[in-house]
Amino acid sequence: MIVGIDLGTTHSLVACLKETGPELIPNSLGEYLTPSVVGLDNAGELLVGRTAQEFMVTAPERCVSMFKRQMGTEWKWTIDNKAFTAVELSALVLKTLKEEAEQYLGESVESAVITVPAYFNEHQRTDTIRAGEIAGLKVARIVNEPTAAALAYGLREQDQERLLLVYDLGGGTFDVSIVDQLDDVLEIRSSAGETFLGGEDFTSTIAARVLESKGMVYEHVEMKEPERLSRLRRECERLKRQLSSRDVASLRFPDARGHFLDDAETIEVNREQFKKWTSHLIGRADLPLRKALGDAGLKRSEVDEVILVGGATRMPTIVERIVEIFGKEPLRRINPDEVVALGAAVQAGLIDRNEHVEEMVVTDVAPFTLGVETTREMAGEYRSGYFMPIINRNTTIPVSRAQTVQTLHPNQTEVKVAIYQGEHRKTDQNLFLGEFQVKNIPRGPAGQEIEIRFTYDLNGVLEVEAMVLETKEKFQHVVTRYARGMSQRQIDDAIRSMENLKKHPREESANRYLLKRSERLYSELPWGEREQLDLMLKGFEEAIELQDEELIARHREALENFVNLFDFSEEDDNDPQSEQTDDW
Ligand code: AMP
């Protein structure tokens, strides 16, 4: 079975294609959204998802979130002397989703379509494939998130001829894509984005402003009082979500250790204030919009529908800005948190030749310009390091393009072809993808011609071929996403080290989540209630220790009731299963 996976900055989802269409797969807690958070508890046991997210509030130093932002880098996080890369952390999330899907579907899941932001470069895409492999998944295809969203809408609303703009504001990233829909055929015209703009920046801004009002600086608090910041961010996140559906909301200000004492101050924020605080972020979203429209050669008035993707598009300020720019309300018939995963499942169905999606066709674009390094003659001197584009950004793929280069010196018999990806004039600012040598060029005057052909396919495989025009001799180099980064041995080592991590059996995940949630709530409660909660927690822990199912169930129910009564941090969170997406 091939599933579709949305590996998100803040949340990840898995879906599959059923007869009735794409369907989300719930995790063991019955939820569709699994937080992309990984932690190691004090006993060195691995926590992934909601449980890790709860644990992060009281033990931020033992948890990692938002690691998607570091894909493509060597960045490492250390917990208990164990270092994790973004690839390994992503692998842990993917492995969890794979296991949850297998459990739910009752069959094994061998491969997956995984979505990435459209502007992810080759290294970030390779890292995503690596993460899949470490998780034990064959990555059938990497698909751009907006392309997936267009597929989900395209399948639901087939007989349409329209120009769609996908506005995707997730937890950490912003993406815009322009898609031409002609019935079953979806053609991606252009994509543009910003790597460091997302819902989390709105949360950070609220936290920074609140701290500022107390004479504190965000960065200092982050370093010196991480518990305070972690708790405050959670409060800000809740406030932000509440402001999506009401005019005023409030948060509690935690003390230095991240606790809410009885006299913890309550701070009110209204929509107007929030809008002012975050106007710089809204402004930053305009640039990729202009770029995507410009690359597709379109005016904003030509856009027929704007599709909303990503939880952060629930913020009314975003919708207001879209109405301002395009003069129309955006479409949100499919839940913006879920649309990418649903589209990934449609793509999985296309690869699997599933009869329910047989008619659909989707074409994508090359997200970055691809080209080679050249040397230029300037004032009698040769200067290397210039970038010569061969396939321009936003060209529809699959594509094959050629350019001719010439030898610079008399009797030059060899030329190095260095391949780069990026938008800069100089290669040192672009991403190096590989190189090869062209040999046997016939001796003679300078100016011998070599044709360099780039062929880029739907799987992101780039084949570069150089032909010496005089002799017709060809030299070839293939840049695949598999050629860089970790060797098979390194992947095997990573798989082994992941397997060595202690993990609780899946059946216990609901209990573990309740434990972590209760522990987090404990630190928030006043003394009287704390004692009560402590007693109930003790009973629950003992029951788990004794492995007495009946006793566990009894204590769980009591504890759950208590926690639900006092834990108001869950209210106003989006409940994807009950949401009426059409009219929120
Ligand atoms: P995603 O990566 O698509 O899961 O996006 C998650 C982001 O959406 C996070 O930054 C959330 O804070 C944000 N988000 C989710 N629901 C809401 C809401 N109701 N109002 C504002 N932001 C939200």
XYZ file of C-alpha atoms and ligand atoms in Angstrom:
607
model
C 0.000 0.000 0.000
C 1.225 3.486 -0.849
C 0.160 6.255 1.506
C 0.402 10.013 1.214
C 2.239 11.865 3.982
C 2.264 15.560 4.775
C 5.470 15.942 6.812
C 4.749 19.346 8.316
C 6.746 21.782 10.419
C 4.290 21.657 13.280
C 2.060 18.693 12.386
C 2.214 15.668 10.145
C -0.628 13.663 8.626
C -1.020 10.439 6.706
C -3.790 9.577 4.240
C -4.676 6.922 1.714
C -6.931 6.691 -1.307
C -10.166 4.782 -0.829
C -12.979 4.098 -3.279
C -14.818 7.142 -2.044
C -11.780 9.389 -2.321
C -8.765 10.274 -0.204
C -9.135 9.621 3.521
C -7.078 10.660 6.531
C -5.763 7.974 8.845
C -6.164 8.666 12.584
C -3.307 7.967 15.012
C -3.592 5.841 18.130
C -5.134 8.794 19.994
C -7.820 9.019 17.319
C -6.430 12.280 15.932
C -5.439 13.134 12.379
C -2.776 15.682 13.260
C 0.349 14.222 14.828
C 2.584 17.006 16.176
C 6.042 16.899 14.565
C 7.693 16.803 17.965
C 10.204 14.267 19.287
C 11.416 13.903 22.862
C 13.293 11.582 25.184
C 11.729 11.317 28.624
C 13.789 11.112 31.809
C 14.040 7.343 31.496
C 15.490 7.753 28.000
C 12.308 6.581 26.336
C 11.293 7.973 23.000
C 8.201 10.162 22.719
C 6.727 11.227 19.379
C 3.681 13.380 18.606
C 1.155 14.634 21.139
C 2.884 13.011 24.099
C 6.169 14.691 23.171
C 4.322 17.983 22.678
C 2.910 17.792 26.209
C 6.312 16.828 27.600
C 7.912 19.757 25.783
C 5.986 22.225 27.945
C 7.642 21.010 31.145
C 10.927 19.729 29.661
C 11.766 21.825 26.586
C 15.417 20.759 26.788
C 14.454 17.121 26.233
C 12.297 17.739 23.159
C 12.767 19.016 19.627
C 10.172 20.629 17.369
C 10.271 22.591 14.095
C 13.189 20.533 12.830
C 11.822 20.671 9.301
C 13.334 24.144 9.109
C 16.788 22.565 9.361
C 16.330 19.935 6.645
C 19.252 20.103 4.229
C 21.663 21.210 6.972
C 24.008 19.338 9.290
C 22.378 20.895 12.357
C 22.207 18.581 15.384
C 20.159 18.577 18.586
C 21.476 16.747 21.613
C 19.377 15.063 24.279
C 21.182 12.887 26.853
C 24.403 12.963 24.830
C 22.557 11.556 21.866
C 22.688 13.758 18.793
C 19.829 13.890 16.298
C 19.791 15.440 12.832
C 16.672 16.855 11.188
C 16.681 13.754 8.952
C 16.631 11.409 11.937
C 13.947 13.378 13.760
C 11.807 13.431 10.615
C 12.421 9.691 10.270
C 11.048 9.148 13.774
C 7.863 11.030 12.871
C 7.531 9.151 9.570
C 8.092 5.814 11.287
C 5.352 6.628 13.777
C 2.949 7.561 10.967
C 3.831 4.386 9.057
C 3.145 2.225 12.114
C -0.098 4.034 12.904
C -1.267 3.591 9.304
C -0.375 -0.108 9.315
C -2.270 -0.607 12.526
C -5.333 1.253 11.233
C -5.379 -0.275 7.755
C -4.425 -3.755 8.884
C -1.881 -4.117 6.103
C 1.735 -3.231 5.618
C 2.690 0.145 4.230
C 5.831 -0.094 2.142
C 5.912 3.173 0.304
C 4.796 6.745 0.573
C 4.407 9.943 -1.348
C 5.855 12.657 0.886
C 5.129 16.336 0.396
C 7.657 19.162 0.711
C 7.370 22.940 0.334
C 7.708 23.931 -3.322
C 10.859 25.942 -2.661
C 12.728 23.051 -0.965
C 16.057 22.702 -2.774
C 17.682 19.452 -3.846
C 19.424 18.911 -0.496
C 16.219 19.395 1.447
C 14.402 17.019 -0.886
C 17.183 14.439 -0.603
C 17.012 14.706 3.170
C 13.268 14.059 3.044
C 13.858 10.909 0.994
C 16.565 9.811 3.438
C 14.190 10.322 6.348
C 11.657 8.113 4.564
C 14.249 5.399 3.970
C 15.378 5.432 7.594
C 11.725 5.086 8.598
C 11.526 1.977 6.426
C 9.543 3.567 3.612
C 10.242 3.559 -0.078
C 9.637 7.130 -1.169
C 7.529 6.735 -4.307
C 7.605 10.453 -5.061
C 8.355 13.803 -3.480
C 5.487 16.197 -4.271
C 5.280 19.919 -3.714
C 2.730 20.798 -1.035
C 0.741 23.262 -3.180
C 0.652 20.725 -5.998
C -0.837 18.226 -3.582
C -3.399 20.791 -2.442
C -4.378 21.476 -6.052
C -4.745 17.725 -6.609
C -7.099 17.410 -3.652
C -9.268 20.266 -4.958
C -8.914 19.073 -8.540
C -10.269 15.654 -7.669
C -13.228 17.079 -5.783
C -14.128 19.694 -8.325
C -13.248 18.086 -11.622
C -15.234 19.763 -14.373
C -13.734 23.173 -14.043
C -11.643 25.422 -16.152
C -10.001 27.924 -13.874
C -6.824 29.526 -12.655
C -6.084 28.635 -9.045
C -3.715 30.318 -6.632
C -2.650 28.128 -3.738
C -1.869 30.221 -0.647
C -0.078 27.968 1.805
C 0.862 29.392 5.185
C 1.911 26.569 7.468
C 3.643 26.473 10.812
C 7.019 27.515 9.539
C 6.809 28.146 5.847
C 4.960 30.118 3.212
C 4.357 28.937 -0.343
C 2.409 30.315 -3.272
C 1.658 28.372 -6.428
C -0.333 29.167 -9.503
C -2.166 26.270 -11.075
C -4.104 26.050 -14.313
C -6.972 23.605 -14.076
C -8.553 22.298 -17.239
C -11.018 19.613 -16.116
C -8.803 16.717 -14.996
C -5.544 18.313 -16.011
C -3.667 20.434 -13.498
C -0.717 22.393 -14.726
C 1.473 24.112 -12.165
C 2.482 27.417 -13.725
C 4.768 28.815 -11.029
C 5.747 28.574 -7.392
C 7.419 30.942 -4.984
C 7.928 30.978 -1.251
C 9.639 32.023 1.927
C 11.426 29.493 4.092
C 11.139 31.451 7.287
C 7.576 32.689 7.433
C 4.795 30.759 9.109
C 2.231 30.598 11.895
C 4.980 30.080 14.456
C 6.326 33.542 13.655
C 2.952 34.994 14.627
C 3.152 33.112 17.932
C 6.726 34.321 18.478
C 5.673 37.901 17.767
C 2.909 37.779 20.371
C 5.363 36.298 22.892
C 7.979 38.959 22.066
C 5.449 41.782 22.488
C 4.115 40.411 25.766
C 7.646 40.033 27.121
C 8.489 43.505 25.876
C 5.588 44.907 27.872
C 7.263 43.362 30.942
C 10.624 44.888 30.077
C 12.004 41.524 28.935
C 13.710 40.481 25.721
C 12.561 37.310 23.915
C 16.081 36.059 23.115
C 17.270 36.526 26.707
C 14.281 34.699 28.135
C 14.803 31.928 25.580
C 18.368 31.419 26.831
C 17.953 32.051 30.533
C 14.412 30.904 31.293
C 13.473 28.327 28.668
C 10.615 26.953 30.795
C 9.016 30.384 31.000
C 9.290 30.846 27.260
C 8.011 27.391 26.433
C 4.948 27.911 28.630
C 4.380 31.432 27.385
C 4.540 30.280 23.759
C 1.880 27.713 24.515
C -0.305 30.442 25.972
C 0.358 32.648 22.928
C -0.492 29.807 20.579
C -3.827 29.347 22.328
C -4.498 33.073 22.283
C -3.661 33.276 18.584
C -6.113 30.498 17.777
C -8.818 32.094 19.905
C -8.352 35.371 18.073
C -9.236 33.539 14.853
C -12.788 33.188 16.099
C -13.289 36.036 18.562
C -12.318 39.657 19.077
C -10.575 39.445 22.414
C -8.621 36.678 24.123
C -6.323 36.455 27.108
C -3.261 34.605 28.282
C -1.657 33.897 31.617
C 1.876 35.102 32.228
C 4.083 32.330 33.670
C 6.827 32.844 36.247
C 10.539 32.272 35.573
C 10.241 28.528 36.080
C 7.264 28.346 33.765
C 4.681 28.005 36.519
C 1.373 29.784 36.876
C 1.147 30.883 40.461
C -2.182 31.719 42.019
C -1.635 35.396 41.285
C -0.387 34.841 37.716
C -1.218 37.901 35.669
C -3.775 37.667 32.875
C -3.056 39.697 29.764
C -5.731 40.602 27.236
C -5.043 41.012 23.548
C -7.594 42.049 20.940
C -7.683 41.446 17.199
C -6.734 44.985 16.320
C -3.654 44.802 18.525
C -2.716 41.412 17.103
C -3.117 42.765 13.591
C -0.827 45.693 14.324
C 1.773 43.491 15.993
C 1.942 41.127 13.044
C 1.528 43.507 10.099
C 5.229 43.134 9.192
C 4.667 39.385 8.720
C 1.621 39.909 6.472
C 3.688 42.345 4.411
C 6.421 39.758 3.915
C 3.896 37.394 2.344
C 3.240 39.851 -0.513
C 6.631 39.363 -2.146
C 6.286 35.650 -3.032
C 2.757 36.424 -4.301
C 4.154 38.983 -6.728
C 6.973 36.664 -7.739
C 4.643 33.739 -8.489
C 2.281 35.941 -10.509
C 5.195 37.541 -12.356
C 6.784 34.196 -13.232
C 3.477 32.940 -14.621
C 3.030 36.190 -16.568
C -0.293 36.914 -14.874
C -2.096 39.794 -13.298
C -3.840 39.305 -9.958
C -7.220 39.963 -11.594
C -6.759 36.818 -13.696
C -6.814 34.524 -10.647
C -10.216 32.764 -10.472
C -9.926 31.127 -7.064
C -7.566 31.328 -4.101
C -7.177 28.041 -2.216
C -6.185 28.199 1.441
C -3.690 25.678 2.784
C -2.039 25.444 6.210
C -3.487 26.050 9.663
C -2.215 29.626 9.797
C -4.580 30.685 6.982
C -7.327 30.509 9.599
C -6.199 33.888 10.865
C -8.727 36.519 9.762
C -5.906 38.962 8.947
C -4.714 36.600 6.220
C -8.165 36.290 4.692
C -8.584 40.074 4.830
C -5.300 40.568 2.981
C -6.320 38.051 0.308
C -9.658 39.815 -0.201
C -7.766 43.109 -0.429
C -5.403 41.783 -3.089
C -7.706 39.578 -5.169
C -11.071 41.165 -4.482
C -12.653 37.830 -3.600
C -13.082 35.463 -0.690
C -10.738 32.467 -0.777
C -11.968 28.868 -1.133
C -11.823 26.694 1.953
C -14.012 23.777 1.136
C -11.332 21.369 2.293
C -9.857 21.794 5.761
C -6.595 23.752 5.281
C -4.722 21.455 7.697
C -5.729 18.358 5.804
C -5.736 19.288 2.135
C -2.031 18.552 1.512
C -2.162 15.062 2.999
C -5.345 14.307 1.036
C -3.634 15.447 -2.161
C -0.585 13.317 -1.358
C -2.954 10.342 -1.127
C -4.357 11.219 -4.563
C -0.800 11.309 -5.933
C -0.137 7.937 -4.281
C -3.236 6.650 -6.101
C -1.938 8.017 -9.412
C 1.373 6.196 -8.940
C -0.492 3.052 -7.921
C -2.670 3.424 -11.045
C -5.750 3.478 -8.876
C -8.838 3.465 -11.111
C -10.553 6.210 -9.105
C -8.042 8.811 -10.154
C -7.024 7.360 -13.500
C -8.124 10.367 -15.509
C -6.185 12.939 -13.569
C -2.974 14.433 -14.871
C -0.726 16.817 -13.026
C 2.353 18.580 -14.285
C 4.781 20.322 -11.981
C 7.508 22.911 -12.375
C 11.237 22.983 -11.613
C 11.339 24.983 -8.380
C 14.799 26.481 -9.025
C 16.938 27.419 -11.982
C 19.434 24.750 -12.998
C 22.634 25.485 -14.862
C 26.406 25.245 -15.108
C 29.412 27.297 -14.097
C 31.120 29.357 -16.781
C 34.232 31.463 -17.079
C 34.073 34.943 -18.548
C 36.705 37.068 -20.124
C 36.819 40.488 -18.525
C 39.338 43.180 -19.366
C 41.736 40.556 -20.703
C 41.394 38.296 -17.665
C 39.470 35.077 -17.178
C 37.073 35.008 -14.268
C 35.305 31.818 -13.317
C 32.354 31.379 -11.012
C 29.541 32.689 -13.206
C 26.249 30.846 -13.395
C 24.764 30.021 -16.789
C 21.112 28.961 -16.447
C 19.947 26.103 -18.662
C 16.532 25.248 -17.201
C 14.853 28.317 -15.781
C 12.886 28.349 -12.555
C 9.219 27.463 -13.002
C 9.697 25.632 -16.293
C 7.156 22.814 -16.579
C 8.713 19.399 -15.984
C 9.593 16.928 -17.444
C 11.805 19.137 -19.583
C 14.937 18.913 -21.712
C 16.957 22.017 -22.636
C 20.382 22.569 -24.168
C 22.946 25.384 -24.342
C 26.258 25.544 -26.133
C 29.537 26.533 -24.440
C 32.938 27.055 -26.027
C 36.534 26.294 -25.084
C 38.463 29.368 -23.951
C 42.026 28.447 -24.873
C 43.731 27.098 -27.996
C 44.406 23.349 -27.811
C 42.150 22.959 -24.795
C 41.210 19.276 -24.655
C 39.130 19.177 -21.491
C 36.248 21.127 -19.959
C 34.809 20.724 -16.482
C 31.017 20.825 -16.262
C 29.974 21.952 -12.763
C 26.221 21.800 -12.107
C 24.439 24.259 -9.846
C 20.915 25.118 -8.695
C 19.807 28.590 -7.667
C 18.940 32.100 -8.724
C 22.232 33.953 -8.217
C 24.617 35.257 -10.880
C 27.611 33.764 -9.123
C 27.859 30.046 -8.490
C 29.271 30.409 -4.974
C 25.858 31.632 -3.865
C 24.049 28.759 -5.545
C 23.813 25.115 -4.560
C 26.463 22.779 -6.004
C 24.911 19.560 -7.348
C 27.822 17.740 -9.000
C 30.445 17.897 -11.716
C 32.075 15.867 -14.461
C 34.840 16.205 -17.001
C 34.417 16.438 -20.797
C 37.549 15.014 -22.479
C 38.992 14.336 -25.933
C 38.138 17.745 -27.356
C 40.065 17.947 -30.669
C 43.094 20.248 -30.492
C 42.683 23.491 -32.354
C 41.839 27.129 -31.833
C 39.718 28.310 -28.906
C 35.963 28.254 -29.442
C 35.387 24.508 -29.841
C 31.707 23.967 -29.182
C 30.190 21.687 -26.563
C 26.471 21.256 -26.220
C 25.236 20.789 -22.657
C 21.799 19.253 -22.309
C 19.827 19.155 -19.051
C 16.922 16.736 -18.749
C 14.856 17.032 -15.564
C 12.155 14.454 -14.875
C 9.125 14.288 -12.586
C 11.081 12.481 -9.896
C 13.607 15.277 -9.752
C 16.284 13.246 -11.524
C 18.530 15.567 -13.506
C 20.490 14.074 -16.358
C 23.265 16.216 -17.754
C 24.804 15.289 -21.076
C 27.685 17.083 -22.767
C 28.446 16.483 -26.444
C 31.568 17.665 -28.235
C 29.886 18.942 -31.389
C 32.784 18.192 -33.736
C 33.278 14.553 -32.751
C 29.738 13.897 -31.414
C 31.334 12.187 -28.417
C 29.034 12.296 -25.378
C 29.755 12.483 -21.649
C 27.064 11.974 -19.070
C 26.340 12.677 -15.449
C 23.172 11.935 -13.531
C 22.270 13.975 -10.454
C 19.689 12.053 -8.488
C 18.337 12.842 -5.103
C 19.861 9.574 -4.010
C 23.405 10.468 -4.985
C 24.120 12.907 -2.219
C 24.328 12.750 1.497
C 24.282 9.530 3.441
C 25.618 6.297 2.012
C 23.602 3.096 2.329
C 25.828 2.166 5.274
C 25.093 5.428 7.030
C 21.380 4.873 6.458
C 21.655 1.360 7.887
C 23.524 2.749 10.904
C 20.852 5.394 11.401
C 18.121 2.737 11.191
C 19.940 0.654 13.806
C 20.426 3.569 16.158
C 16.732 4.476 15.827
C 15.811 0.914 16.662
C 17.944 1.079 19.780
C 15.820 3.881 21.163
C 13.542 2.570 23.841
C 9.934 2.890 22.860
C 6.724 2.052 24.581
C 4.347 -0.409 22.944
C 1.743 1.306 20.825
C -1.139 0.058 23.001
C 0.196 2.206 25.803
C 0.325 5.438 23.857
C -3.012 6.776 25.137
C -1.908 6.134 28.739
C 1.446 7.777 28.169
C -0.196 10.783 26.609
C -2.543 11.126 29.573
C 0.422 10.871 31.967
C 2.379 13.600 30.198
C -0.677 15.809 29.892
C -1.439 15.392 33.590
C 2.158 16.128 34.549
C 2.071 19.281 32.508
C -1.253 20.297 34.063
C 0.151 19.567 37.529
C 2.740 22.326 37.137
C -0.020 24.769 36.158
C -2.428 24.116 39.013
C -2.707 25.839 42.391
C -1.589 23.771 45.403
C -4.922 22.343 46.481
C -5.726 20.890 43.087
C -2.143 19.780 42.666
C -2.379 17.480 45.641
C -5.592 16.008 44.328
C -4.059 15.475 40.895
C -0.940 13.978 42.444
C -3.028 11.351 44.228
C -4.889 10.443 41.063
C -1.685 10.269 39.068
C -0.182 7.993 41.678
C -3.153 5.648 41.444
C -2.941 5.601 37.656
C 0.810 4.958 37.677
C 0.410 2.122 40.152
C -2.324 0.545 38.054
C -0.050 0.719 34.986
C 2.774 -0.775 37.016
C 0.512 -3.690 38.061
C -0.654 -4.130 34.457
C -4.182 -4.628 35.717
C -6.400 -3.650 32.808
C -9.529 -3.120 34.847
C -7.744 -1.031 37.434
C -6.019 0.982 34.697
C -9.355 1.721 33.030
C -10.906 2.848 36.305
C -8.051 5.167 37.224
C -7.776 6.440 33.693
C -11.384 7.494 33.621
C -11.108 9.367 36.918
C -7.891 11.052 35.895
C -9.229 11.968 32.467
C -12.318 13.567 33.974
C -10.223 15.569 36.380
C -7.789 16.725 33.684
C -10.583 17.688 31.301
C -12.170 19.742 34.022
C -9.089 21.792 34.811
C -7.169 21.778 31.574
C -8.581 24.577 29.537
C -5.557 24.716 27.255
C -7.336 22.303 24.957
C -10.384 24.459 24.394
C -10.606 26.350 21.140
C -8.092 24.077 19.517
C -9.196 23.018 16.109
C -11.104 19.820 16.137
C -10.567 18.652 12.590
C -13.098 15.882 12.862
C -16.017 18.091 13.740
C -15.112 21.141 11.789
C -17.466 22.525 9.184
C -14.877 23.913 6.872
C -17.228 25.733 4.578
C -18.396 28.300 7.022
C -15.783 29.071 9.616
P 0.536 23.489 9.539
O 2.029 23.436 9.351
O -0.222 23.614 8.310
O 0.056 22.422 10.467
O 0.250 24.877 10.268
C 0.152 24.969 11.592
C 0.159 26.429 11.957
O -1.162 26.915 11.845
C 0.636 26.658 13.346
O 1.518 27.746 13.380
C -0.655 26.968 14.084
O -0.427 27.861 15.126
C -1.494 27.612 13.020
N -2.930 27.499 13.303
C -3.668 26.374 13.406
N -4.946 26.672 13.701
C -5.025 28.016 13.805
C -6.079 28.941 14.105
N -7.319 28.537 14.384
N -5.780 30.262 14.095
C -4.527 30.686 13.841
N -3.505 29.869 13.563
C -3.732 28.549 13.548
